[in-house]
Structure formats: structure tokens, C-alpha cells
Amino acid sequence: MGDRANVLVIDGESRVYLYTHWAGTELPGVVRDALARRLRWSDGPYLTRMIFGQMVGPNGGVMGETGYGISSVVGDGDNRVVVVDVDNQSVKIRISDMDVLSMTFDDFVNPLNVPQWYDEEDAS
């Protein structure tokens, strides 16, 4: 059980997956909140840390044994991935290897846009 999903941050040749076990449904909004700060959009390492910080929240859930992960390969939750491309300044919502939404950082953080997962039926 769980509510698994990942963020994939692409920065040049680097790929980092940020995993959540319990908060996957909220992940598109979490990424939007991190990007909405409009800080470090061109600085992959800092932007990745800011996104992860937004994921774990102010209580710093990183000290627990489970709940979050960081990896160079995707594990659980590979069917729902928010792709953050630092070089292209874009975000994609990917469900089961299909990009169902693609936006620039600017468009993604627009308050009129509500980033969310889509049912696989919506993606087709």
C-alpha cells in the first residue's frame, strides 16, 4: 500500500529521482510550490534540494527510516513521475511512461494552473 510517486530532476547529464511513499497524489502541487518561489531555476543541485525540502516539509521527515528516498534510478512509484528539466526550464507530468502534460516553469507556477495527476483515461 502507499501513495507512491517520484520527481525526476534532469540537469544536463545528471538524473536524480526524489521518491515519496505516502504523498504521491500531492506531488505535482508540491513541485509547483517549490518552483513558485522562483529561486535557483538554473541551478540543478539547489533546485533539487529545494524540491526535496518542499516534499518533506518543515518537520523534516528525512530522519525517519521510510517515507522518502533519493536515487539515480527510479524504484517504486515509477508509474507517476513529475519530470523537472532544469536546462529546458520545463515540467512534465508522466503517467506510465506517457507525458500527459508539459509546461514551462513559468506556466507551471501560474496560479491559474492546477497541476495534478490525470487518470490514464484522461491521458489518452
Coordinates of C-alpha atoms in Angstrom, one line a residue:
M1 CA 0.0 0.0 0.0
G2 CA 1.0 3.6 -0.1
D3 CA 0.7 6.6 -2.4
R4 CA 4.0 6.4 -4.3
A5 CA 5.4 8.8 -6.9
N6 CA 8.7 10.4 -7.9
V7 CA 10.2 13.6 -9.1
L8 CA 12.9 13.2 -11.7
V9 CA 15.2 16.2 -11.9
I10 CA 17.2 16.4 -15.1
D11 CA 20.2 18.7 -15.1
G12 CA 22.5 18.2 -18.1
E13 CA 23.6 14.5 -18.0
S14 CA 22.5 14.1 -14.3
R15 CA 19.3 12.4 -13.3
V16 CA 18.1 12.3 -9.7
Y17 CA 14.9 10.7 -8.5
L18 CA 13.1 12.0 -5.4
Y19 CA 10.7 9.4 -4.1
T20 CA 7.7 9.7 -1.8
H21 CA 5.9 6.7 -0.4
W22 CA 2.9 8.4 1.2
A23 CA 2.3 11.7 -0.6
G24 CA 2.3 10.9 -4.3
T25 CA -1.1 12.4 -5.0
E26 CA 0.1 15.8 -3.8
L27 CA 3.5 15.7 -5.7
P28 CA 2.6 17.9 -8.7
G29 CA 1.4 20.6 -6.3
V30 CA 4.4 20.2 -4.1
V31 CA 6.7 20.7 -7.1
R32 CA 4.7 23.7 -8.2
D33 CA 5.1 25.2 -4.7
A34 CA 8.8 24.7 -4.8
L35 CA 9.1 26.3 -8.2
A36 CA 6.8 29.1 -7.3
R37 CA 9.5 30.6 -5.1
R38 CA 11.2 31.4 -8.5
L39 CA 14.6 30.7 -6.9
R40 CA 17.6 28.7 -8.4
W41 CA 15.7 27.6 -11.5
S42 CA 19.0 27.3 -13.4
D43 CA 20.9 25.7 -10.5
G44 CA 20.2 22.0 -10.6
P45 CA 21.7 21.0 -7.2
Y46 CA 20.0 23.7 -5.2
L47 CA 16.7 23.4 -7.1
T48 CA 16.7 19.6 -6.4
R49 CA 17.3 20.3 -2.7
M50 CA 14.5 22.9 -2.6
I51 CA 12.1 20.5 -4.2
F52 CA 13.0 17.7 -1.8
G53 CA 12.7 20.2 1.1
Q54 CA 9.2 21.0 -0.1
M55 CA 8.4 17.3 -0.3
V56 CA 9.4 16.5 3.3
G57 CA 8.0 19.7 4.7
P58 CA 9.1 21.9 7.6
N59 CA 9.1 19.0 10.1
G60 CA 12.0 17.4 8.2
G61 CA 10.7 13.9 7.7
V62 CA 14.1 12.9 6.3
M63 CA 15.3 11.5 9.6
G64 CA 12.8 8.6 9.5
E65 CA 13.7 5.2 8.2
T66 CA 11.0 5.2 5.5
G67 CA 8.8 7.7 3.6
Y68 CA 11.2 9.4 1.2
G69 CA 14.2 8.4 -0.9
I70 CA 16.8 9.8 -3.3
S71 CA 18.2 7.7 -6.1
S72 CA 19.8 7.8 -9.5
V73 CA 17.3 5.2 -10.7
V74 CA 13.6 5.0 -10.3
G75 CA 12.1 2.4 -8.0
D76 CA 8.6 2.2 -6.6
G77 CA 6.1 4.7 -8.0
D78 CA 7.6 4.6 -11.4
N79 CA 4.1 4.9 -13.0
R80 CA 3.8 8.5 -11.7
V81 CA 6.7 10.9 -12.3
V82 CA 7.0 14.7 -12.3
V83 CA 9.9 15.5 -14.6
V84 CA 11.7 18.7 -13.9
D85 CA 14.1 19.6 -16.7
V86 CA 16.5 22.3 -15.4
D87 CA 18.1 23.0 -18.8
N88 CA 14.8 23.4 -20.7
Q89 CA 13.1 25.0 -17.7
S90 CA 10.1 22.6 -18.2
V91 CA 7.9 20.3 -16.2
K92 CA 6.2 17.2 -17.4
I93 CA 3.6 15.1 -15.7
R94 CA 4.4 11.5 -16.7
I95 CA 2.0 8.6 -16.1
S96 CA 3.1 5.1 -17.1
D97 CA 5.8 6.4 -19.4
M98 CA 3.4 8.8 -21.2
D99 CA 3.8 12.6 -20.9
V100 CA 0.3 13.9 -20.2
L101 CA 1.3 17.4 -19.5
S102 CA 4.2 19.6 -20.5
M103 CA 4.8 23.2 -19.4
T104 CA 7.5 25.8 -18.9
F105 CA 8.4 26.6 -15.3
D106 CA 6.6 30.0 -15.8
D107 CA 3.4 28.3 -16.9
F108 CA 3.6 25.6 -14.3
V109 CA 3.7 28.0 -11.4
N110 CA 0.9 30.2 -12.8
P111 CA -1.8 30.2 -10.1
L112 CA -4.5 29.5 -12.7
N113 CA -2.9 26.1 -13.5
V114 CA -3.7 23.3 -11.1
P115 CA -1.0 20.7 -11.6
Q116 CA -2.4 17.2 -10.9
W117 CA -2.2 13.6 -12.0
Y118 CA -4.6 12.6 -14.6
D119 CA -6.4 9.2 -14.9
E120 CA -4.9 7.1 -17.6
E121 CA -8.2 7.5 -19.5
D122 CA -7.7 11.3 -19.4
A123 CA -4.1 10.8 -20.8
S124 CA -5.3 9.0 -23.9

